[in-house]
Coordinates of C-alpha atoms in Angstrom, one line a residue:
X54 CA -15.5 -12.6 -4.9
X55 CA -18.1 -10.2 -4.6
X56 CA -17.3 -6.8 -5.9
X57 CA -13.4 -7.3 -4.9
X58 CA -12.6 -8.9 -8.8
X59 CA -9.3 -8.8 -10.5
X60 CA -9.7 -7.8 -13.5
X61 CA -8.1 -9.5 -16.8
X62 CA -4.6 -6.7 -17.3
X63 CA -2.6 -7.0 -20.6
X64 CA 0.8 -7.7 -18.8
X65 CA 3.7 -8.9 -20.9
X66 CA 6.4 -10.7 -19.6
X67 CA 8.2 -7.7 -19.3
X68 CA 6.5 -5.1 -17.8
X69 CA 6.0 -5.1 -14.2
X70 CA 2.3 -4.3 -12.9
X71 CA 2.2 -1.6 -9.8
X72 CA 0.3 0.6 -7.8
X73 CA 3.0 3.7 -8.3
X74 CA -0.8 5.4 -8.8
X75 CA -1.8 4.6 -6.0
X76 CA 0.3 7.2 -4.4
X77 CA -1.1 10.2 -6.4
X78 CA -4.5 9.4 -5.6
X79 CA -7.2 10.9 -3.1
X80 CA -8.8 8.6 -1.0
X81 CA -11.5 6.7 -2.0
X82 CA -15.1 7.2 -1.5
X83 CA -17.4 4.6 -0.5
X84 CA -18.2 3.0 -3.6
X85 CA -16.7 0.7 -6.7
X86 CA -13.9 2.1 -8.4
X87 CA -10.7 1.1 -9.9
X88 CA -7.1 2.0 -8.9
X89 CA -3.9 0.4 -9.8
X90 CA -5.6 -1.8 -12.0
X91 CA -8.0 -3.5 -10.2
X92 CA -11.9 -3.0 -8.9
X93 CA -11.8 -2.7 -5.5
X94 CA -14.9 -1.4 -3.5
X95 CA -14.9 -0.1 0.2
X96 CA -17.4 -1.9 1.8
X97 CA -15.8 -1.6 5.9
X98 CA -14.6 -5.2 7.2
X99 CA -17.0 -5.9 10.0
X100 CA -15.0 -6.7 13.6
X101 CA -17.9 -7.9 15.5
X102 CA -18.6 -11.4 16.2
X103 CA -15.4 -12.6 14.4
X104 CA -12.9 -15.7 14.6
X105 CA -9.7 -14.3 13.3
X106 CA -6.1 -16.0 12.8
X107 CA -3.8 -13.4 14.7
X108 CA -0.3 -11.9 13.1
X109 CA 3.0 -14.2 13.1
X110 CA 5.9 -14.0 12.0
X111 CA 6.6 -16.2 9.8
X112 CA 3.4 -18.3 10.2
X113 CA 0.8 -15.7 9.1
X114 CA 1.7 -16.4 5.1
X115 CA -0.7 -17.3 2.6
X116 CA -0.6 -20.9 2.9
X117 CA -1.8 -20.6 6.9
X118 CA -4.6 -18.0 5.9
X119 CA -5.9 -19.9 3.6
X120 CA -6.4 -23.3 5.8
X121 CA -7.1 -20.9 8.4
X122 CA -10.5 -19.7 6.2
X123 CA -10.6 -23.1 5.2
X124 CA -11.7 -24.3 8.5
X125 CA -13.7 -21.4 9.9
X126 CA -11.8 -18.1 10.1
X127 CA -13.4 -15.0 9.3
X128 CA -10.6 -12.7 9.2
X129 CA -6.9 -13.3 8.7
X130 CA -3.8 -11.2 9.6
X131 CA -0.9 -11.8 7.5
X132 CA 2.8 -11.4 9.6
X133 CA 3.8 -8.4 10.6
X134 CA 6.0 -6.9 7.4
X135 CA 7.8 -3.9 8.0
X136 CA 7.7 -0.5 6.4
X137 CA 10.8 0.4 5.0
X138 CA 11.1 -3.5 3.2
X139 CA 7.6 -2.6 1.8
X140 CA 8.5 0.3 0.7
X141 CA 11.4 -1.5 -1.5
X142 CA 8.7 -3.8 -3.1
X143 CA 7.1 -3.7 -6.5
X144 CA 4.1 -4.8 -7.2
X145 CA 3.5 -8.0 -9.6
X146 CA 0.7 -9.8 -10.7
X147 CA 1.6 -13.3 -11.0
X148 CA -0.7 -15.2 -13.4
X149 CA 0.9 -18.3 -12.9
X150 CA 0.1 -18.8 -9.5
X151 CA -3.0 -16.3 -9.6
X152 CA -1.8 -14.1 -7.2
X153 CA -0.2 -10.4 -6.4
X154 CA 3.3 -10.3 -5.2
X155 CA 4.9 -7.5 -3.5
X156 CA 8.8 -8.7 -4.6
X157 CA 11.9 -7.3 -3.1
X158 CA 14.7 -5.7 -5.3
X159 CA 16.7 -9.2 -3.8
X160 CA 14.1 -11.1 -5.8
X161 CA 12.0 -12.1 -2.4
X162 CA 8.5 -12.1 -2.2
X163 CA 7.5 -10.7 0.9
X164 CA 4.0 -10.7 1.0
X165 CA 1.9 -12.6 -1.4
X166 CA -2.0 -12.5 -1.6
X167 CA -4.7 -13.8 -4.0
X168 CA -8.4 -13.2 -4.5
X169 CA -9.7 -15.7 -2.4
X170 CA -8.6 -13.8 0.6
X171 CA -8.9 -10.4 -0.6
X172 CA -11.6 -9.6 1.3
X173 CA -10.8 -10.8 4.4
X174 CA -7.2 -10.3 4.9
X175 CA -6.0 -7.8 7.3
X176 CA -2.2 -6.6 6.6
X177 CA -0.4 -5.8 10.0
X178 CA 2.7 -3.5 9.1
X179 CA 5.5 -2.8 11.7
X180 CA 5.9 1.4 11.5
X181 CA 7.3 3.8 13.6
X182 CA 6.5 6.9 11.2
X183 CA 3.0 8.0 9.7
X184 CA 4.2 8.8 6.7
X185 CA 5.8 5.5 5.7
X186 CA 3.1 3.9 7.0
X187 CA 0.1 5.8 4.9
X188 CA 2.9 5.2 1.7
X189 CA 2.6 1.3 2.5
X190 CA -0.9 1.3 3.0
X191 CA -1.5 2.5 -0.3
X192 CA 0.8 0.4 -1.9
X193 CA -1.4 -2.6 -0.7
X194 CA -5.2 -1.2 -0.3
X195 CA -5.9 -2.2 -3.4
X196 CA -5.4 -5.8 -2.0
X197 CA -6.6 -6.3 1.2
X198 CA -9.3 -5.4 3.6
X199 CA -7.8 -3.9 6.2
X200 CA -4.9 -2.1 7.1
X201 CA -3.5 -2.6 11.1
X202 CA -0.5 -1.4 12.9
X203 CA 1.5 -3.7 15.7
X204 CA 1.8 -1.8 19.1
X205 CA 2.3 -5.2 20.5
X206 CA 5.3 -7.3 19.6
X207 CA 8.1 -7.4 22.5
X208 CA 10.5 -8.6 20.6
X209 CA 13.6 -7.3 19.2
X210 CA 12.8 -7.1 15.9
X211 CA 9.9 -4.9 16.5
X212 CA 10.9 -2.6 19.0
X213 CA 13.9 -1.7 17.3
X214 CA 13.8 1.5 15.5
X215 CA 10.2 2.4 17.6
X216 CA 8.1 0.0 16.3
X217 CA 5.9 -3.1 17.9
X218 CA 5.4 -2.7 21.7
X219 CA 8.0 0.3 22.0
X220 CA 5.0 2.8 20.3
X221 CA 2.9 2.3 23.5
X222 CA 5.3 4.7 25.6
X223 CA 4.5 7.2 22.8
X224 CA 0.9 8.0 22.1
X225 CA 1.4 11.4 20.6
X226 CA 3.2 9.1 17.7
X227 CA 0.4 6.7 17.9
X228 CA -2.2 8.9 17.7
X229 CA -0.5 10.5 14.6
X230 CA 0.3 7.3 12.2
X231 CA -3.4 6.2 13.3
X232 CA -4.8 9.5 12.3
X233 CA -2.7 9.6 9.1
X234 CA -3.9 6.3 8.2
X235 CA -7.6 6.7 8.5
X236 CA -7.5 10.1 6.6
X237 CA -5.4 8.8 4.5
X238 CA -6.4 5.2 3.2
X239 CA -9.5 3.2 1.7
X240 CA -9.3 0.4 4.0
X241 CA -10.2 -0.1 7.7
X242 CA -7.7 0.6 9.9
X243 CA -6.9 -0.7 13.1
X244 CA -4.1 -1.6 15.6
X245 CA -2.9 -4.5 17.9
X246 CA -1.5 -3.2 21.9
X247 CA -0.9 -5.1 24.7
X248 CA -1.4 -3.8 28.2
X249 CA 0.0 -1.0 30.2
X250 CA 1.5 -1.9 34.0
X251 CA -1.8 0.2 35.3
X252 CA -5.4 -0.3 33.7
X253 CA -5.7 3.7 34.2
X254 CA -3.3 4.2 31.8
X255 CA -4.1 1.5 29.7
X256 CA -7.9 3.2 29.6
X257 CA -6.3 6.3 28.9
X258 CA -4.5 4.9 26.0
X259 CA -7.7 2.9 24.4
X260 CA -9.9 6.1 24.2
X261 CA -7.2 7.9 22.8
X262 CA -6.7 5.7 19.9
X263 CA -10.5 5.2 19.9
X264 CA -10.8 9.1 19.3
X265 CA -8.4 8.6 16.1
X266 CA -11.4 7.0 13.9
X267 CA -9.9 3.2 13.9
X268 CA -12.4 0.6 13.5
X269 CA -11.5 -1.7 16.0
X270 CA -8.5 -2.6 18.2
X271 CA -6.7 -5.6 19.2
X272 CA -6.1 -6.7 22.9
X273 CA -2.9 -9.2 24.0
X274 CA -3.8 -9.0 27.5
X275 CA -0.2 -9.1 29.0
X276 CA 2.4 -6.6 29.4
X277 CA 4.8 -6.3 27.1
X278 CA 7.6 -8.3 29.5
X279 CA 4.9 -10.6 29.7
X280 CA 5.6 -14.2 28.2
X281 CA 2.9 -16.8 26.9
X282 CA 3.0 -18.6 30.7
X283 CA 2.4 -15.5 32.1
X284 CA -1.6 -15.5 32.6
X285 CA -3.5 -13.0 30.2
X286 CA -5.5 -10.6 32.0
X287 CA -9.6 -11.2 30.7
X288 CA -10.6 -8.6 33.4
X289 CA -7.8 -5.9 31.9
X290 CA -9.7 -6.8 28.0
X291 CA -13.2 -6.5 29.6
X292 CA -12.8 -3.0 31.1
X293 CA -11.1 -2.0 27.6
X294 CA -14.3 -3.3 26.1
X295 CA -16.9 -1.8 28.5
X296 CA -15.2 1.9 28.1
X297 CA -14.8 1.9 24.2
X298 CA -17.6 1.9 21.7
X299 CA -15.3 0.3 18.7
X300 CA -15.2 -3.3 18.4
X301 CA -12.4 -5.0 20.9
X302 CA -10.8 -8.5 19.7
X303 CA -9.5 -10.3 22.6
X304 CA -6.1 -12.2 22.2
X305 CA -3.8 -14.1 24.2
X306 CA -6.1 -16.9 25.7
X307 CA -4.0 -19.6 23.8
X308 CA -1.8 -20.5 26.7
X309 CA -5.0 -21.0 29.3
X310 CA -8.1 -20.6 27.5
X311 CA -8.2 -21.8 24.1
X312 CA -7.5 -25.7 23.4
X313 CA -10.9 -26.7 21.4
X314 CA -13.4 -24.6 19.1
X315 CA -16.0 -24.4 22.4
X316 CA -13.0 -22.4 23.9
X317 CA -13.2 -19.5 21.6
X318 CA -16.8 -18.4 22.5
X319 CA -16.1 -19.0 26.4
X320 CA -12.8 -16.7 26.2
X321 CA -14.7 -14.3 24.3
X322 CA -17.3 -14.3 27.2
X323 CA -14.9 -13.5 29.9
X324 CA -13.0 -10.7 28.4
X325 CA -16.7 -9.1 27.0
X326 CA -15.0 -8.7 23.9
X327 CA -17.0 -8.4 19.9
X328 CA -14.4 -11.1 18.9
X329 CA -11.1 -13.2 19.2
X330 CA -7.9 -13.7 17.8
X331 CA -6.2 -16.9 18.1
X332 CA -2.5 -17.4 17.8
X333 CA -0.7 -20.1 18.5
X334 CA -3.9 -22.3 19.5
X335 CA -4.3 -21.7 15.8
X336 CA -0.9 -22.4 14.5
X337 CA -0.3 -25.7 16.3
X338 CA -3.9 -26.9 14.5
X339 CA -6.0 -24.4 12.4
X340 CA -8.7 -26.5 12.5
X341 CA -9.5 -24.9 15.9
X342 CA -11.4 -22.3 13.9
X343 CA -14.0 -25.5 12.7
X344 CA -17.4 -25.5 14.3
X345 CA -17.1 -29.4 14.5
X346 CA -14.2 -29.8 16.4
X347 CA -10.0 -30.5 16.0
X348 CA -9.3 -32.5 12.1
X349 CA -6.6 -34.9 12.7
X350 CA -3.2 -33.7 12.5
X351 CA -2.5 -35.6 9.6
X352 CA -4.9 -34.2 7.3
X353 CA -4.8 -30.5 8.4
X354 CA -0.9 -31.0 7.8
X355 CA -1.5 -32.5 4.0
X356 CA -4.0 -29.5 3.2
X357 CA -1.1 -26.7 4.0
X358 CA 1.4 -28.7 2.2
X359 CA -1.3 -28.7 -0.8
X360 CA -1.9 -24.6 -0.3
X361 CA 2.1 -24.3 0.1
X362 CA 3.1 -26.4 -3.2
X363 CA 0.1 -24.7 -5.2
X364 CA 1.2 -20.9 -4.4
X365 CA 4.9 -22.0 -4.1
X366 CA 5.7 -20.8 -0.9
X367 CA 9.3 -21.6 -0.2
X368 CA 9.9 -24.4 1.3
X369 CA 11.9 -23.1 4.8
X370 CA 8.7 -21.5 5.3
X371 CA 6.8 -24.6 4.9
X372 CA 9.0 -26.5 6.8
X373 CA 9.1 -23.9 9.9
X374 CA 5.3 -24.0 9.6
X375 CA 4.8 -27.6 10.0
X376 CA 7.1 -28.5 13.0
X377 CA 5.2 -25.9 14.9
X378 CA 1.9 -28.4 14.2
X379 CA 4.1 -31.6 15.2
X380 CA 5.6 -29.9 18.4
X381 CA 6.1 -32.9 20.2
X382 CA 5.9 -35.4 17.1
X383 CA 9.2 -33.9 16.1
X384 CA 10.7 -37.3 17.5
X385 CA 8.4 -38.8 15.4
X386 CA 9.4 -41.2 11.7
X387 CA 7.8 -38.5 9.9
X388 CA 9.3 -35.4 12.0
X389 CA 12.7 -36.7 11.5
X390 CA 11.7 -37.2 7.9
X391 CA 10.3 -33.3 8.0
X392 CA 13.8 -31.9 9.9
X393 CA 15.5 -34.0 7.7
X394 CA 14.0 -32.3 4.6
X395 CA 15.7 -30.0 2.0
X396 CA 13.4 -28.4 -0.7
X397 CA 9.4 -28.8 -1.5
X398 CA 9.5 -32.0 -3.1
X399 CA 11.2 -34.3 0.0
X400 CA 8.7 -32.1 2.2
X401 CA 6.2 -33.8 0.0
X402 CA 7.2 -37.0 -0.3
X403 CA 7.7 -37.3 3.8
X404 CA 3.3 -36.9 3.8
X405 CA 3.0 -39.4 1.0
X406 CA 2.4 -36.2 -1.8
X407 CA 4.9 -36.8 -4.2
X408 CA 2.6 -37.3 -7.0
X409 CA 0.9 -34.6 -5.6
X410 CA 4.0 -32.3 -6.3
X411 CA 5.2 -33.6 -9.3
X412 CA 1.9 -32.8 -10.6
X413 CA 1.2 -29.2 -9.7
X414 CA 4.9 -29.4 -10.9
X415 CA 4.0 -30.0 -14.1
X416 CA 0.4 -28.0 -14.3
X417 CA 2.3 -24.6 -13.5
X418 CA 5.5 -25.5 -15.8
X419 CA 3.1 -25.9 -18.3
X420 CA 1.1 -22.2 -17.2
X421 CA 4.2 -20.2 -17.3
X422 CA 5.7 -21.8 -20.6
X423 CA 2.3 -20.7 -22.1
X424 CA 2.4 -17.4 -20.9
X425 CA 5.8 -17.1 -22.0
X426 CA 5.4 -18.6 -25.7
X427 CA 2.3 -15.8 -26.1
X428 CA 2.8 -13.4 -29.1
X429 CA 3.7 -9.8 -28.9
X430 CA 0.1 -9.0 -30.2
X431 CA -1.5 -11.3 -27.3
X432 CA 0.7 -9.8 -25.1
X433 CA 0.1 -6.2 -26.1
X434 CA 4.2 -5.2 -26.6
X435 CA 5.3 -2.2 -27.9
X436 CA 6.7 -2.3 -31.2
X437 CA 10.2 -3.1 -32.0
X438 CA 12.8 0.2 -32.5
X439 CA 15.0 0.7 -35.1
X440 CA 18.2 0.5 -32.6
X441 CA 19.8 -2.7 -33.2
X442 CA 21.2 -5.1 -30.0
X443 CA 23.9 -7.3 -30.5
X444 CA 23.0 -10.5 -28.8
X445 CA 24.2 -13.7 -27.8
X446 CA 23.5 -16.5 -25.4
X447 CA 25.7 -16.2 -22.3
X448 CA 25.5 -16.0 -18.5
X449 CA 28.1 -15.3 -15.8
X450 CA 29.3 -17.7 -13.7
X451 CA 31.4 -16.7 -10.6
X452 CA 33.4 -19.6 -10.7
X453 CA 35.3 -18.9 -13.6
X454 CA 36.4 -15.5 -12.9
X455 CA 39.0 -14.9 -10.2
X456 CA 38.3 -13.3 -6.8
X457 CA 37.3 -9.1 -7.3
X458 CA 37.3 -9.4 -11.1
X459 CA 34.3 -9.3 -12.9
X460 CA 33.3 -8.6 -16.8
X461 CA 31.5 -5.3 -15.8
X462 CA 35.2 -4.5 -14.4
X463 CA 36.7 -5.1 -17.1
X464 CA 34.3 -3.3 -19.7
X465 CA 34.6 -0.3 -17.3
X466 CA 38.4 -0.4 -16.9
X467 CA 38.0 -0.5 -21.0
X468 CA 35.5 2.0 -21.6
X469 CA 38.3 4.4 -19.6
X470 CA 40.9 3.9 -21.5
X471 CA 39.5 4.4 -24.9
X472 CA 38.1 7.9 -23.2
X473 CA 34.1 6.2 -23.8
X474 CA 31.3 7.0 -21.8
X475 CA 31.3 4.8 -19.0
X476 CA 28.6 1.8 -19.8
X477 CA 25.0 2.2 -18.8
X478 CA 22.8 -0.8 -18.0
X479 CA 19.0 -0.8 -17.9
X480 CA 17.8 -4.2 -16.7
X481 CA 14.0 -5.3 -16.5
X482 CA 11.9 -8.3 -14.6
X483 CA 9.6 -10.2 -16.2
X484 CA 6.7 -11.3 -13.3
X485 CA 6.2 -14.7 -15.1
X486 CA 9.1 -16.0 -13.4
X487 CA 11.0 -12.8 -11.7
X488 CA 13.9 -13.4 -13.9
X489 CA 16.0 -10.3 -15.2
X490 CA 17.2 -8.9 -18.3
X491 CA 20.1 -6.2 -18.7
X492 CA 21.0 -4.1 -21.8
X493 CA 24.4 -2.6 -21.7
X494 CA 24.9 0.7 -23.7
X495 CA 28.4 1.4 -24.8
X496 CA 29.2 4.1 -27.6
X497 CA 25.6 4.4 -28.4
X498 CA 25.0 0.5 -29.1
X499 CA 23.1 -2.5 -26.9
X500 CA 24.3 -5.2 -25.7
X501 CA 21.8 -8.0 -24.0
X502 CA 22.1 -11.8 -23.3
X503 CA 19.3 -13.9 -24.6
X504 CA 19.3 -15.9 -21.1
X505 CA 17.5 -14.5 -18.4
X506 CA 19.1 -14.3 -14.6
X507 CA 17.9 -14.7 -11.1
X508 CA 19.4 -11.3 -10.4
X509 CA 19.9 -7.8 -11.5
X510 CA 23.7 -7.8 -10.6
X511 CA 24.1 -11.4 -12.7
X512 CA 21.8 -9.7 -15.6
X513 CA 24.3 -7.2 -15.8
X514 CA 27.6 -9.1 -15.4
X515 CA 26.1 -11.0 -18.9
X516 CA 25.3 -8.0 -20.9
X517 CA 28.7 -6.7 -20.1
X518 CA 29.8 -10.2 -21.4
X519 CA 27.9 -10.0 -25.0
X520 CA 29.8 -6.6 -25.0
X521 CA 33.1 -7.6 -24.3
X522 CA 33.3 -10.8 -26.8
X523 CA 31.9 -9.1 -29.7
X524 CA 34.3 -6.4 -29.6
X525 CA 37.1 -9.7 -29.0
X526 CA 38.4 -8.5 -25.3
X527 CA 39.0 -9.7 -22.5
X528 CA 36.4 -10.8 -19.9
X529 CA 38.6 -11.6 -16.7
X530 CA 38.3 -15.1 -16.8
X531 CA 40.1 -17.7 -14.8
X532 CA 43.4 -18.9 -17.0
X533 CA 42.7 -16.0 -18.9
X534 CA 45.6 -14.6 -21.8
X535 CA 45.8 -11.1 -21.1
X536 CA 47.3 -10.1 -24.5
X537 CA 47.0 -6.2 -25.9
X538 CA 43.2 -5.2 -25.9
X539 CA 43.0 -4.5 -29.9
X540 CA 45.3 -7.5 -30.9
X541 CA 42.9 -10.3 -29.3
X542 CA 41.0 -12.8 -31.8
X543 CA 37.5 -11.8 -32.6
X544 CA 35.3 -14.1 -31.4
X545 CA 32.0 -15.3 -32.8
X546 CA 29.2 -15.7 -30.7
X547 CA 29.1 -19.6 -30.6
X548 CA 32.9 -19.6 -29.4
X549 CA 32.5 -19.4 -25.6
X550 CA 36.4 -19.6 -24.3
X551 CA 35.6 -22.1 -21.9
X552 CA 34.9 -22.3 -18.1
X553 CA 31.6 -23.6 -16.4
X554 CA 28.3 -22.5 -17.2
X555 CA 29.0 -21.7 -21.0
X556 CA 25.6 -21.6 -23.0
X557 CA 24.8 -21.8 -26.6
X558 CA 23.6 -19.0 -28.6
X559 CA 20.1 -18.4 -29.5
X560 CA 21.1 -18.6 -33.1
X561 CA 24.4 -20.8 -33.4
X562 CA 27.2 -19.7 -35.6
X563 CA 25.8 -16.4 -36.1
X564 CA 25.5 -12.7 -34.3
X565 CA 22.0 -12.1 -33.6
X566 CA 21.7 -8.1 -33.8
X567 CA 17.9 -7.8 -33.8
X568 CA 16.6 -4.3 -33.3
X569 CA 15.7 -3.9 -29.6
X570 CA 12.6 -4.5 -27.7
X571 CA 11.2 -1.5 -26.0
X572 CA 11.2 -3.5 -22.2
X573 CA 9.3 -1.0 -19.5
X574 CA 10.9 -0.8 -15.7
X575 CA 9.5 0.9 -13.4
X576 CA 12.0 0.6 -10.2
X577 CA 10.8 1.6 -6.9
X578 CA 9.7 -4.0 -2.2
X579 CA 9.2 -9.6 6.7
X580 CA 9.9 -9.2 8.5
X581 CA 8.5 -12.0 6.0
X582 CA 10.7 -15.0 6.9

């Protein structure tokens, strides 16, 4: 895509990808370069004379941006994500679906991008402190094309904390995290207001910000009590676009203006502004962006399933996304069959693309269990160490241990009374799938499950597992004999004393003590809904 290429990166499956670097850099000059390990050039994103698919909360993910650009858009705004949960992300490339995750320490991937929008997306962050903003702006620059702040949103979970609309009744605090920002980042920056109660001080406002170097702003032309059947005020967007010199993007005309493509242009007309953002014209049918007119419901609905299955968006998302386009088809066979829906697959099979699903299915089984079956040379792994790990082939399962007792409990409570150093878990993610891996270390030797968890907190409850059957004590389990600590039975690693959820060991009948695999962790990621 132009100059914006990612770039083949020897990734195993256990070493996470991210832009840590990206944080002790300068920023960047107008030409190619590479950061975080990817080319990335800084060629401005061009506001003027653009269709673009405003922020929403949970509507703006990649399935909606891509149909959006599918039918016309020139510019899409992912959902507003807020600062502090980006700050908790790590950064993954995911070659299985092609894409770069920004993943939560709960496992969540709240925002998710590929290279087909990478120079067109915009990422809207909700921020109430330049700081924390500039930090999350270089965590993603490398990935997007521009970087905008919401001074907009009314609602709750915006303006709490100072963020969203509540900013606009402090513009010493806007003017800072917009100045931070464009000293501070590669990428365009911009920001997204609605109106003041007088159009003095909304003026006042405008050439403020304008003074800060953004590249364009964003215009909801109602107050911020202002509802959607509230009329938006075109006169209130024109006189913001006749005072500043930066490109103005209209928004709000979904309610009265906007119901057919034609309606774009003549809304853009009457506010005088360089280009539009549509919001829920767009979400009911993104088609609206299509030169040629509104694609049947039907077939605009099939594509985002398609977009959704392909970059395995989850399916509450999907769901969500899809009632908002039937609206008053809810009632409908195939709306109850929608609401009636539980996971990806019956979402599927309610638009006749089962086969559809079981075949993408299949396509990126068959992706990841390639990735996964590549050898440490492919992969580029760091050689084996000379530090043995007793391993075995077990996973914890709540259900079999009574309530407040846990095997990390119980290894701790141990480790205390034989005077040892308490245990100390490292535990690592593999992007492939985002499952984890947890060593235990207890009087200086490793203890690791072969099986991979959903969790770090379940990765460590089966390390401390391996560790408490192959020194033959006990784990807290239900029905559990609680006999002397050193007079239990020895177990071998195949002998699993029952309860759900019991595994077989990678190598039956025997203790697997391999030496240990050097695994690298790096730990340091919506309101994505």
């Amino acid at each position: 895509m132009g100059a914006h290429l990612i770039l083949p990166l020897p990734i195993t499956p256990h070493v996470l990808v991210t832009s840590d670097i990206a944080f002790r850099l300068s920023p960047c000059s107008q030409h190619i370069h590479s950061r975080g390990g990817m080319i990335v050039n800084n060629l401005s994103l061009c506001y003027q004379n653009k269709l673009i698919l405003a922020p929403m909360v949970r509507v703006g993910t990649l399935p909606m941006r891509l149909l959006a650009l599918d039918y016309g858009a020139d510019i899409v705004y992912c959902e507003e994500l807020i600062d502090l949960k980006m700050l908790q992300c790590k950064r993954v490339v995911n070659e299985v679906l092609s894409t770069v995750d920004f993943v939560a320490p709960d496992d969540r991937v709240v925002f998710r991008t590929c290279e087909k929008e990478q120079n067109r997306v915009v990422f809207q962050m909700g921020t109430s402190d330049a700081e924390r903003a500039l930090a999350v702006a270089r965590l993603v620059e490398n990935d997007v094309a521009g970087i905008d702040i919401n001074m907009g949103c009314p609602k709750e979970y915006s303006t709490k904390g100072g963020m969203g609309a509540a900013l606009l009744s402090d513009p010493d605090k806007i003017e800072k995290i917009l100045s931070t920002l464009v000293r501070g980042t590669c990428r365009p920056v911009t920001c997204k207001i609605r109106i003041l109660p007088s159009l003095e001080d909304t003026l006042s406002l405008v050439k403020r910000i304008e003074r800060t170097g953004i590249a364009a702003i964003a215009v909801h032309g109602r107050k911020r009590e202002e509802r959607p059947q509230h009329p938006v005020s075109c006169e209130i967007i024109k006189a913001i676009a006749e005072t500043l010199s930066i490109p103005v993007i209209a928004n709000g005309g979904s309610h009265d203006h906007i119901q057919q493509h034609l309606d774009i242009e003549n809304f853009r007309q009457a506010t005088a502004a360089s280009s539009v953002m549509v919001a829920r014209a767009a979400m009911w049918n993104p088609s609206i962006f299509l030169k040629g007119g509104l694609r049947p419901l039907e077939e605009v609905m099939q594509k985002y399933i398609r977009y959704a299955v392909q970059y395995d968006n989850h399916y509450t998302n999907t769901k969500y996304c899809l009632c908002q386009m039937l609206r008053e088809q809810l009632e409908s066979p195939q709306g109850r069959l929608l609401h009636a829906a539980q996971s990806s697959q019956e979402i599927c099979e309610a638009f006749g693309l089962g086969t559809f699903y079981e075949e993408t299915t299949r396509e990126l089984d068959a992706r990841r269990a390639e990735l996964l079956a590549r050898t440490p040379e492919e992969l580029g792994e760091p050689a084996e160490d000379s530090s043995g790990v007793i391993k075995m082939a077990v996973k914890f399962d709540r259900r079999a241990y009574p309530p407040q007792i846990t095997p990390k409990m119980c290894l701790l409570e141990w480790c205390r009374r034989e005077k040892l150093t308490q245990p100390v878990y490292e535990t690592v993610q593999r992007p492939l799938d985002r499952l984890f891996c947890s060593t235990v270390t207890v009087a200086e030797q490793k203890y690791q499950s072969t099986l991979w968890d959903k969790s770090k907190k379940l990765a460590e409850q089966s390390a401390a597992i391996v560790c408490l059957r192959s020194q033959g004590l006990p784990e807290g389990r239900l029905g559990e004999e609680s006999p002397s600590l050193h007079k239990r039975k020895r177990e071998t690693p195949d002998q699993d004393p029952g309860g759900p959820g019991s595994q077989q060991p990678a190598f039956p009948g025997e203790l697997c003590k391999k030496p240990f695999m050097a695994l690298e962790s790096e730990m340091s990621p919506l309101e994505g809904r």
